[in-house]
Amino acid sequence: MEKTRAKEDELLLVLEFPTIPLRNNTSELAMREKVIQRKIRGYFRSLEGAMASDIFLGLMSTCRKIGISFGEYLKDRFYNRHELPPLGDLIWMA
């Protein structure tokens, strides 16, 4: 009970900011993807490689969350089709 009281301010923060998730499952899932990729590929040879991987994993995760195909989104951008709206617009529409 003492530990709970000691963290009272942190635990009640959600009442002040209701958009704060009650669980951190989303964050844990995001990290899990990165750990799995690291186990498969090993460590990166450069900072640029690590940053590129972070960008791609972020794009893939965002596409998954809003229900669009990551592959189709990349093709749309690489081939300058622009049949799909910008990712920021898709996020707001989701």
PDB file of N, CA and C in Angstrom:
ATOM      1  N   MET A   1       0.822  -1.186   0.000  1.00  0.00           N
ATOM      2  CA  MET A   1       0.000   0.000   0.000  1.00  0.00           C
ATOM      3  C   MET A   1       0.873   1.259   0.000  1.00  0.00           C
ATOM      4  N   GLU A   2       1.987   1.188   0.701  1.00  0.00           N
ATOM      5  CA  GLU A   2       2.877   2.349   0.752  1.00  0.00           C
ATOM      6  C   GLU A   2       3.447   2.669  -0.621  1.00  0.00           C
ATOM      7  N   LYS A   3       3.782   1.627  -1.381  1.00  0.00           N
ATOM      8  CA  LYS A   3       4.320   1.847  -2.725  1.00  0.00           C
ATOM      9  C   LYS A   3       3.280   2.518  -3.622  1.00  0.00           C
ATOM     10  N   THR A   4       2.035   2.114  -3.470  1.00  0.00           N
ATOM     11  CA  THR A   4       0.955   2.721  -4.254  1.00  0.00           C
ATOM     12  C   THR A   4       0.784   4.181  -3.884  1.00  0.00           C
ATOM     13  N   ARG A   5       0.812   4.479  -2.613  1.00  0.00           N
ATOM     14  CA  ARG A   5       0.684   5.872  -2.171  1.00  0.00           C
ATOM     15  C   ARG A   5       1.865   6.711  -2.644  1.00  0.00           C
ATOM     16  N   ALA A   6       3.022   6.108  -2.668  1.00  0.00           N
ATOM     17  CA  ALA A   6       4.216   6.835  -3.112  1.00  0.00           C
ATOM     18  C   ALA A   6       4.112   7.215  -4.590  1.00  0.00           C
ATOM     19  N   LYS A   7       3.371   6.436  -5.363  1.00  0.00           N
ATOM     20  CA  LYS A   7       3.211   6.705  -6.796  1.00  0.00           C
ATOM     21  C   LYS A   7       1.851   7.310  -7.121  1.00  0.00           C
ATOM     22  N   GLU A   8       1.180   7.829  -6.125  1.00  0.00           N
ATOM     23  CA  GLU A   8      -0.177   8.349  -6.292  1.00  0.00           C
ATOM     24  C   GLU A   8      -0.262   9.383  -7.408  1.00  0.00           C
ATOM     25  N   ASP A   9       0.667  10.335  -7.430  1.00  0.00           N
ATOM     26  CA  ASP A   9       0.624  11.376  -8.461  1.00  0.00           C
ATOM     27  C   ASP A   9       0.730  10.779  -9.862  1.00  0.00           C
ATOM     28  N   GLU A  10       1.637   9.827 -10.034  1.00  0.00           N
ATOM     29  CA  GLU A  10       1.799   9.186 -11.342  1.00  0.00           C
ATOM     30  C   GLU A  10       0.552   8.394 -11.730  1.00  0.00           C
ATOM     31  N   LEU A  11      -0.009   7.682 -10.773  1.00  0.00           N
ATOM     32  CA  LEU A  11      -1.176   6.847 -11.056  1.00  0.00           C
ATOM     33  C   LEU A  11      -2.420   7.674 -11.380  1.00  0.00           C
ATOM     34  N   LEU A  12      -2.532   8.845 -10.795  1.00  0.00           N
ATOM     35  CA  LEU A  12      -3.704   9.689 -11.023  1.00  0.00           C
ATOM     36  C   LEU A  12      -3.532  10.645 -12.202  1.00  0.00           C
ATOM     37  N   LEU A  13      -2.367  10.630 -12.821  1.00  0.00           N
ATOM     38  CA  LEU A  13      -2.097  11.511 -13.954  1.00  0.00           C
ATOM     39  C   LEU A  13      -3.091  11.292 -15.090  1.00  0.00           C
ATOM     40  N   VAL A  14      -3.566  10.074 -15.243  1.00  0.00           N
ATOM     41  CA  VAL A  14      -4.518   9.759 -16.303  1.00  0.00           C
ATOM     42  C   VAL A  14      -5.833  10.531 -16.129  1.00  0.00           C
ATOM     43  N   LEU A  15      -6.175  10.908 -14.919  1.00  0.00           N
ATOM     44  CA  LEU A  15      -7.393  11.692 -14.700  1.00  0.00           C
ATOM     45  C   LEU A  15      -7.232  13.109 -15.232  1.00  0.00           C
ATOM     46  N   GLU A  16      -6.012  13.614 -15.164  1.00  0.00           N
ATOM     47  CA  GLU A  16      -5.735  14.960 -15.679  1.00  0.00           C
ATOM     48  C   GLU A  16      -5.552  14.946 -17.200  1.00  0.00           C
ATOM     49  N   PHE A  17      -4.976  13.852 -17.710  1.00  0.00           N
ATOM     50  CA  PHE A  17      -4.734  13.700 -19.147  1.00  0.00           C
ATOM     51  C   PHE A  17      -5.351  12.383 -19.609  1.00  0.00           C
ATOM     52  N   PRO A  18      -6.648  12.377 -19.938  1.00  0.00           N
ATOM     53  CA  PRO A  18      -7.340  11.119 -20.259  1.00  0.00           C
ATOM     54  C   PRO A  18      -6.845  10.430 -21.529  1.00  0.00           C
ATOM     55  N   THR A  19      -6.053  11.115 -22.347  1.00  0.00           N
ATOM     56  CA  THR A  19      -5.542  10.470 -23.560  1.00  0.00           C
ATOM     57  C   THR A  19      -4.342   9.578 -23.281  1.00  0.00           C
ATOM     58  N   ILE A  20      -3.801   9.635 -22.067  1.00  0.00           N
ATOM     59  CA  ILE A  20      -2.686   8.761 -21.700  1.00  0.00           C
ATOM     60  C   ILE A  20      -3.213   7.329 -21.634  1.00  0.00           C
ATOM     61  N   PRO A  21      -2.570   6.405 -22.367  1.00  0.00           N
ATOM     62  CA  PRO A  21      -3.041   5.018 -22.309  1.00  0.00           C
ATOM     63  C   PRO A  21      -2.858   4.422 -20.915  1.00  0.00           C
ATOM     64  N   LEU A  22      -3.779   3.575 -20.527  1.00  0.00           N
ATOM     65  CA  LEU A  22      -3.699   2.934 -19.218  1.00  0.00           C
ATOM     66  C   LEU A  22      -2.670   1.806 -19.200  1.00  0.00           C
ATOM     67  N   ARG A  23      -2.233   1.382 -20.349  1.00  0.00           N
ATOM     68  CA  ARG A  23      -1.221   0.327 -20.424  1.00  0.00           C
ATOM     69  C   ARG A  23      -0.144   0.757 -21.417  1.00  0.00           C
ATOM     70  N   ASN A  24       0.998   0.136 -21.344  1.00  0.00           N
ATOM     71  CA  ASN A  24       2.081   0.485 -22.256  1.00  0.00           C
ATOM     72  C   ASN A  24       2.298  -0.601 -23.304  1.00  0.00           C
ATOM     73  N   ASN A  25       1.273  -1.368 -23.579  1.00  0.00           N
ATOM     74  CA  ASN A  25       1.366  -2.474 -24.515  1.00  0.00           C
ATOM     75  C   ASN A  25       1.822  -2.015 -25.899  1.00  0.00           C
ATOM     76  N   THR A  26       1.355  -0.864 -26.361  1.00  0.00           N
ATOM     77  CA  THR A  26       1.729  -0.354 -27.672  1.00  0.00           C
ATOM     78  C   THR A  26       3.228  -0.125 -27.750  1.00  0.00           C
ATOM     79  N   SER A  27       3.781   0.476 -26.715  1.00  0.00           N
ATOM     80  CA  SER A  27       5.224   0.723 -26.683  1.00  0.00           C
ATOM     81  C   SER A  27       6.001  -0.583 -26.654  1.00  0.00           C
ATOM     82  N   GLU A  28       5.520  -1.527 -25.877  1.00  0.00           N
ATOM     83  CA  GLU A  28       6.202  -2.820 -25.785  1.00  0.00           C
ATOM     84  C   GLU A  28       6.176  -3.553 -27.124  1.00  0.00           C
ATOM     85  N   LEU A  29       5.069  -3.480 -27.834  1.00  0.00           N
ATOM     86  CA  LEU A  29       4.976  -4.130 -29.138  1.00  0.00           C
ATOM     87  C   LEU A  29       5.924  -3.482 -30.141  1.00  0.00           C
ATOM     88  N   ALA A  30       6.051  -2.164 -30.095  1.00  0.00           N
ATOM     89  CA  ALA A  30       6.963  -1.456 -30.995  1.00  0.00           C
ATOM     90  C   ALA A  30       8.407  -1.885 -30.740  1.00  0.00           C
ATOM     91  N   MET A  31       8.777  -2.005 -29.488  1.00  0.00           N
ATOM     92  CA  MET A  31      10.135  -2.434 -29.150  1.00  0.00           C
ATOM     93  C   MET A  31      10.361  -3.892 -29.537  1.00  0.00           C
ATOM     94  N   ARG A  32       9.337  -4.699 -29.401  1.00  0.00           N
ATOM     95  CA  ARG A  32       9.471  -6.123 -29.718  1.00  0.00           C
ATOM     96  C   ARG A  32       9.843  -6.313 -31.184  1.00  0.00           C
ATOM     97  N   GLU A  33       9.206  -5.547 -32.053  1.00  0.00           N
ATOM     98  CA  GLU A  33       9.503  -5.622 -33.489  1.00  0.00           C
ATOM     99  C   GLU A  33      10.978  -5.336 -33.741  1.00  0.00           C
ATOM    100  N   LYS A  34      11.489  -4.333 -33.076  1.00  0.00           N
ATOM    101  CA  LYS A  34      12.889  -3.954 -33.255  1.00  0.00           C
ATOM    102  C   LYS A  34      13.824  -5.052 -32.743  1.00  0.00           C
ATOM    103  N   VAL A  35      13.496  -5.636 -31.612  1.00  0.00           N
ATOM    104  CA  VAL A  35      14.324  -6.700 -31.037  1.00  0.00           C
ATOM    105  C   VAL A  35      14.326  -7.922 -31.953  1.00  0.00           C
ATOM    106  N   ILE A  36      13.176  -8.264 -32.499  1.00  0.00           N
ATOM    107  CA  ILE A  36      13.093  -9.408 -33.410  1.00  0.00           C
ATOM    108  C   ILE A  36      13.970  -9.165 -34.636  1.00  0.00           C
ATOM    109  N   GLN A  37      13.881  -7.960 -35.211  1.00  0.00           N
ATOM    110  CA  GLN A  37      14.704  -7.636 -36.378  1.00  0.00           C
ATOM    111  C   GLN A  37      16.191  -7.693 -36.039  1.00  0.00           C
ATOM    112  N   ARG A  38      16.557  -7.237 -34.864  1.00  0.00           N
ATOM    113  CA  ARG A  38      17.965  -7.271 -34.444  1.00  0.00           C
ATOM    114  C   ARG A  38      18.441  -8.715 -34.323  1.00  0.00           C
ATOM    115  N   LYS A  39      17.582  -9.598 -33.804  1.00  0.00           N
ATOM    116  CA  LYS A  39      17.959 -11.011 -33.677  1.00  0.00           C
ATOM    117  C   LYS A  39      18.154 -11.651 -35.048  1.00  0.00           C
ATOM    118  N   ILE A  40      17.339 -11.266 -36.009  1.00  0.00           N
ATOM    119  CA  ILE A  40      17.421 -11.836 -37.351  1.00  0.00           C
ATOM    120  C   ILE A  40      18.654 -11.318 -38.088  1.00  0.00           C
ATOM    121  N   ARG A  41      18.848 -10.004 -38.083  1.00  0.00           N
ATOM    122  CA  ARG A  41      19.897  -9.382 -38.887  1.00  0.00           C
ATOM    123  C   ARG A  41      21.192  -9.119 -38.138  1.00  0.00           C
ATOM    124  N   GLY A  42      21.137  -9.130 -36.841  1.00  0.00           N
ATOM    125  CA  GLY A  42      22.321  -8.745 -36.077  1.00  0.00           C
ATOM    126  C   GLY A  42      22.336  -7.239 -35.887  1.00  0.00           C
ATOM    127  N   TYR A  43      23.448  -6.735 -35.450  1.00  0.00           N
ATOM    128  CA  TYR A  43      23.561  -5.298 -35.192  1.00  0.00           C
ATOM    129  C   TYR A  43      23.860  -4.549 -36.479  1.00  0.00           C
ATOM    130  N   PHE A  44      23.667  -3.256 -36.447  1.00  0.00           N
ATOM    131  CA  PHE A  44      23.895  -2.429 -37.623  1.00  0.00           C
ATOM    132  C   PHE A  44      25.365  -2.065 -37.739  1.00  0.00           C
ATOM    133  N   ARG A  45      25.806  -1.863 -38.953  1.00  0.00           N
ATOM    134  CA  ARG A  45      27.206  -1.504 -39.190  1.00  0.00           C
ATOM    135  C   ARG A  45      27.441  -0.007 -39.087  1.00  0.00           C
ATOM    136  N   SER A  46      26.361   0.760 -39.169  1.00  0.00           N
ATOM    137  CA  SER A  46      26.526   2.215 -39.105  1.00  0.00           C
ATOM    138  C   SER A  46      25.307   2.847 -38.450  1.00  0.00           C
ATOM    139  N   LEU A  47      25.485   4.067 -38.006  1.00  0.00           N
ATOM    140  CA  LEU A  47      24.379   4.829 -37.432  1.00  0.00           C
ATOM    141  C   LEU A  47      23.306   5.076 -38.490  1.00  0.00           C
ATOM    142  N   GLU A  48      23.735   5.328 -39.720  1.00  0.00           N
ATOM    143  CA  GLU A  48      22.784   5.571 -40.810  1.00  0.00           C
ATOM    144  C   GLU A  48      21.908   4.340 -41.054  1.00  0.00           C
ATOM    145  N   GLY A  49      22.514   3.154 -40.981  1.00  0.00           N
ATOM    146  CA  GLY A  49      21.744   1.921 -41.156  1.00  0.00           C
ATOM    147  C   GLY A  49      20.713   1.735 -40.057  1.00  0.00           C
ATOM    148  N   ALA A  50      21.105   2.045 -38.829  1.00  0.00           N
ATOM    149  CA  ALA A  50      20.172   1.942 -37.703  1.00  0.00           C
ATOM    150  C   ALA A  50      19.031   2.938 -37.861  1.00  0.00           C
ATOM    151  N   MET A  51      19.359   4.153 -38.298  1.00  0.00           N
ATOM    152  CA  MET A  51      18.320   5.178 -38.480  1.00  0.00           C
ATOM    153  C   MET A  51      17.370   4.793 -39.611  1.00  0.00           C
ATOM    154  N   ALA A  52      17.911   4.256 -40.708  1.00  0.00           N
ATOM    155  CA  ALA A  52      17.061   3.826 -41.824  1.00  0.00           C
ATOM    156  C   ALA A  52      16.118   2.712 -41.377  1.00  0.00           C
ATOM    157  N   SER A  53      16.636   1.781 -40.587  1.00  0.00           N
ATOM    158  CA  SER A  53      15.798   0.696 -40.075  1.00  0.00           C
ATOM    159  C   SER A  53      14.688   1.237 -39.188  1.00  0.00           C
ATOM    160  N   ASP A  54      15.018   2.192 -38.336  1.00  0.00           N
ATOM    161  CA  ASP A  54      14.004   2.802 -37.468  1.00  0.00           C
ATOM    162  C   ASP A  54      12.902   3.462 -38.287  1.00  0.00           C
ATOM    163  N   ILE A  55      13.302   4.150 -39.349  1.00  0.00           N
ATOM    164  CA  ILE A  55      12.315   4.827 -40.203  1.00  0.00           C
ATOM    165  C   ILE A  55      11.389   3.800 -40.856  1.00  0.00           C
ATOM    166  N   PHE A  56      11.966   2.728 -41.423  1.00  0.00           N
ATOM    167  CA  PHE A  56      11.149   1.715 -42.079  1.00  0.00           C
ATOM    168  C   PHE A  56      10.242   0.993 -41.094  1.00  0.00           C
ATOM    169  N   LEU A  57      10.769   0.664 -39.910  1.00  0.00           N
ATOM    170  CA  LEU A  57       9.921   0.004 -38.907  1.00  0.00           C
ATOM    171  C   LEU A  57       8.793   0.930 -38.460  1.00  0.00           C
ATOM    172  N   GLY A  58       9.083   2.219 -38.338  1.00  0.00           N
ATOM    173  CA  GLY A  58       8.050   3.184 -37.968  1.00  0.00           C
ATOM    174  C   GLY A  58       6.975   3.294 -39.032  1.00  0.00           C
ATOM    175  N   LEU A  59       7.400   3.361 -40.299  1.00  0.00           N
ATOM    176  CA  LEU A  59       6.433   3.408 -41.401  1.00  0.00           C
ATOM    177  C   LEU A  59       5.585   2.139 -41.444  1.00  0.00           C
ATOM    178  N   MET A  60       6.249   0.992 -41.287  1.00  0.00           N
ATOM    179  CA  MET A  60       5.527  -0.282 -41.317  1.00  0.00           C
ATOM    180  C   MET A  60       4.506  -0.355 -40.183  1.00  0.00           C
ATOM    181  N   SER A  61       4.904   0.064 -39.012  1.00  0.00           N
ATOM    182  CA  SER A  61       4.007   0.043 -37.854  1.00  0.00           C
ATOM    183  C   SER A  61       2.827   0.986 -38.059  1.00  0.00           C
ATOM    184  N   THR A  62       3.102   2.172 -38.587  1.00  0.00           N
ATOM    185  CA  THR A  62       2.032   3.145 -38.825  1.00  0.00           C
ATOM    186  C   THR A  62       1.047   2.615 -39.857  1.00  0.00           C
ATOM    187  N   CYS A  63       1.562   2.046 -40.941  1.00  0.00           N
ATOM    188  CA  CYS A  63       0.679   1.482 -41.968  1.00  0.00           C
ATOM    189  C   CYS A  63      -0.200   0.383 -41.378  1.00  0.00           C
ATOM    190  N   ARG A  64       0.391  -0.465 -40.560  1.00  0.00           N
ATOM    191  CA  ARG A  64      -0.373  -1.548 -39.936  1.00  0.00           C
ATOM    192  C   ARG A  64      -1.486  -0.983 -39.054  1.00  0.00           C
ATOM    193  N   LYS A  65      -1.165   0.050 -38.277  1.00  0.00           N
ATOM    194  CA  LYS A  65      -2.143   0.620 -37.344  1.00  0.00           C
ATOM    195  C   LYS A  65      -3.325   1.265 -38.055  1.00  0.00           C
ATOM    196  N   ILE A  66      -3.071   1.862 -39.230  1.00  0.00           N
ATOM    197  CA  ILE A  66      -4.171   2.535 -39.924  1.00  0.00           C
ATOM    198  C   ILE A  66      -4.797   1.660 -41.010  1.00  0.00           C
ATOM    199  N   GLY A  67      -4.300   0.415 -41.126  1.00  0.00           N
ATOM    200  CA  GLY A  67      -4.951  -0.555 -41.997  1.00  0.00           C
ATOM    201  C   GLY A  67      -4.627  -0.457 -43.472  1.00  0.00           C
ATOM    202  N   ILE A  68      -3.430   0.024 -43.821  1.00  0.00           N
ATOM    203  CA  ILE A  68      -3.043   0.022 -45.232  1.00  0.00           C
ATOM    204  C   ILE A  68      -1.819  -0.869 -45.412  1.00  0.00           C
ATOM    205  N   SER A  69      -1.624  -1.338 -46.627  1.00  0.00           N
ATOM    206  CA  SER A  69      -0.502  -2.217 -46.927  1.00  0.00           C
ATOM    207  C   SER A  69       0.795  -1.411 -46.989  1.00  0.00           C
ATOM    208  N   PHE A  70       1.780  -1.824 -46.210  1.00  0.00           N
ATOM    209  CA  PHE A  70       3.082  -1.161 -46.207  1.00  0.00           C
ATOM    210  C   PHE A  70       3.726  -1.255 -47.588  1.00  0.00           C
ATOM    211  N   GLY A  71       3.644  -2.441 -48.197  1.00  0.00           N
ATOM    212  CA  GLY A  71       4.215  -2.631 -49.527  1.00  0.00           C
ATOM    213  C   GLY A  71       3.559  -1.737 -50.566  1.00  0.00           C
ATOM    214  N   GLU A  72       2.232  -1.647 -50.524  1.00  0.00           N
ATOM    215  CA  GLU A  72       1.520  -0.791 -51.477  1.00  0.00           C
ATOM    216  C   GLU A  72       1.854   0.682 -51.252  1.00  0.00           C
ATOM    217  N   TYR A  73       1.993   1.066 -49.991  1.00  0.00           N
ATOM    218  CA  TYR A  73       2.347   2.456 -49.700  1.00  0.00           C
ATOM    219  C   TYR A  73       3.739   2.780 -50.247  1.00  0.00           C
ATOM    220  N   LEU A  74       4.702   1.867 -50.047  1.00  0.00           N
ATOM    221  CA  LEU A  74       6.055   2.104 -50.562  1.00  0.00           C
ATOM    222  C   LEU A  74       6.064   2.171 -52.087  1.00  0.00           C
ATOM    223  N   LYS A  75       5.361   1.238 -52.740  1.00  0.00           N
ATOM    224  CA  LYS A  75       5.288   1.262 -54.208  1.00  0.00           C
ATOM    225  C   LYS A  75       4.692   2.573 -54.697  1.00  0.00           C
ATOM    226  N   ASP A  76       3.638   3.018 -54.023  1.00  0.00           N
ATOM    227  CA  ASP A  76       2.981   4.267 -54.392  1.00  0.00           C
ATOM    228  C   ASP A  76       3.970   5.432 -54.354  1.00  0.00           C
ATOM    229  N   ARG A  77       4.823   5.440 -53.347  1.00  0.00           N
ATOM    230  CA  ARG A  77       5.786   6.533 -53.208  1.00  0.00           C
ATOM    231  C   ARG A  77       7.001   6.358 -54.119  1.00  0.00           C
ATOM    232  N   PHE A  78       7.543   5.144 -54.210  1.00  0.00           N
ATOM    233  CA  PHE A  78       8.743   4.920 -55.028  1.00  0.00           C
ATOM    234  C   PHE A  78       8.483   5.162 -56.509  1.00  0.00           C
ATOM    235  N   TYR A  79       7.295   4.794 -56.981  1.00  0.00           N
ATOM    236  CA  TYR A  79       6.971   4.957 -58.393  1.00  0.00           C
ATOM    237  C   TYR A  79       6.219   6.256 -58.678  1.00  0.00           C
ATOM    238  N   ASN A  80       6.170   7.152 -57.702  1.00  0.00           N
ATOM    239  CA  ASN A  80       5.523   8.468 -57.848  1.00  0.00           C
ATOM    240  C   ASN A  80       4.099   8.378 -58.378  1.00  0.00           C
ATOM    241  N   ARG A  81       3.375   7.361 -57.957  1.00  0.00           N
ATOM    242  CA  ARG A  81       1.975   7.226 -58.368  1.00  0.00           C
ATOM    243  C   ARG A  81       1.096   8.241 -57.647  1.00  0.00           C
ATOM    244  N   HIS A  82       1.322   8.384 -56.362  1.00  0.00           N
ATOM    245  CA  HIS A  82       0.549   9.285 -55.497  1.00  0.00           C
ATOM    246  C   HIS A  82      -0.955   9.010 -55.573  1.00  0.00           C
ATOM    247  N   GLU A  83      -1.280   7.718 -55.684  1.00  0.00           N
ATOM    248  CA  GLU A  83      -2.680   7.307 -55.624  1.00  0.00           C
ATOM    249  C   GLU A  83      -3.175   7.308 -54.182  1.00  0.00           C
ATOM    250  N   LEU A  84      -2.263   7.081 -53.254  1.00  0.00           N
ATOM    251  CA  LEU A  84      -2.595   7.127 -51.825  1.00  0.00           C
ATOM    252  C   LEU A  84      -2.270   8.510 -51.282  1.00  0.00           C
ATOM    253  N   PRO A  85      -3.097   9.023 -50.388  1.00  0.00           N
ATOM    254  CA  PRO A  85      -2.801  10.322 -49.778  1.00  0.00           C
ATOM    255  C   PRO A  85      -1.522  10.238 -48.942  1.00  0.00           C
ATOM    256  N   PRO A  86      -0.922  11.382 -48.601  1.00  0.00           N
ATOM    257  CA  PRO A  86       0.240  11.372 -47.708  1.00  0.00           C
ATOM    258  C   PRO A  86      -0.097  10.662 -46.398  1.00  0.00           C
ATOM    259  N   LEU A  87       0.905  10.049 -45.803  1.00  0.00           N
ATOM    260  CA  LEU A  87       0.701   9.261 -44.588  1.00  0.00           C
ATOM    261  C   LEU A  87       0.054  10.086 -43.479  1.00  0.00           C
ATOM    262  N   GLY A  88       0.451  11.340 -43.340  1.00  0.00           N
ATOM    263  CA  GLY A  88      -0.143  12.204 -42.316  1.00  0.00           C
ATOM    264  C   GLY A  88      -1.646  12.353 -42.502  1.00  0.00           C
ATOM    265  N   ASP A  89      -2.085  12.488 -43.758  1.00  0.00           N
ATOM    266  CA  ASP A  89      -3.525  12.595 -44.035  1.00  0.00           C
ATOM    267  C   ASP A  89      -4.242  11.281 -43.717  1.00  0.00           C
ATOM    268  N   LEU A  90      -3.593  10.165 -44.048  1.00  0.00           N
ATOM    269  CA  LEU A  90      -4.198   8.859 -43.760  1.00  0.00           C
ATOM    270  C   LEU A  90      -4.362   8.644 -42.262  1.00  0.00           C
ATOM    271  N   ILE A  91      -3.399   9.134 -41.490  1.00  0.00           N
ATOM    272  CA  ILE A  91      -3.491   9.001 -40.030  1.00  0.00           C
ATOM    273  C   ILE A  91      -4.694   9.769 -39.513  1.00  0.00           C
ATOM    274  N   TRP A  92      -4.898  10.979 -39.998  1.00  0.00           N
ATOM    275  CA  TRP A  92      -6.033  11.788 -39.531  1.00  0.00           C
ATOM    276  C   TRP A  92      -7.362  11.202 -39.972  1.00  0.00           C
ATOM    277  N   MET A  93      -7.371  10.509 -41.130  1.00  0.00           N
ATOM    278  CA  MET A  93      -8.619   9.912 -41.620  1.00  0.00           C
ATOM    279  C   MET A  93      -8.957   8.627 -40.872  1.00  0.00           C
ATOM    280  N   ALA A  94      -7.950   7.986 -40.276  1.00  0.00           N
ATOM    281  CA  ALA A  94      -8.171   6.696 -39.597  1.00  0.00           C
ATOM    282  C   ALA A  94      -8.941   6.855 -38.313  1.00  0.00           C
TER     283      ALA A  94
END
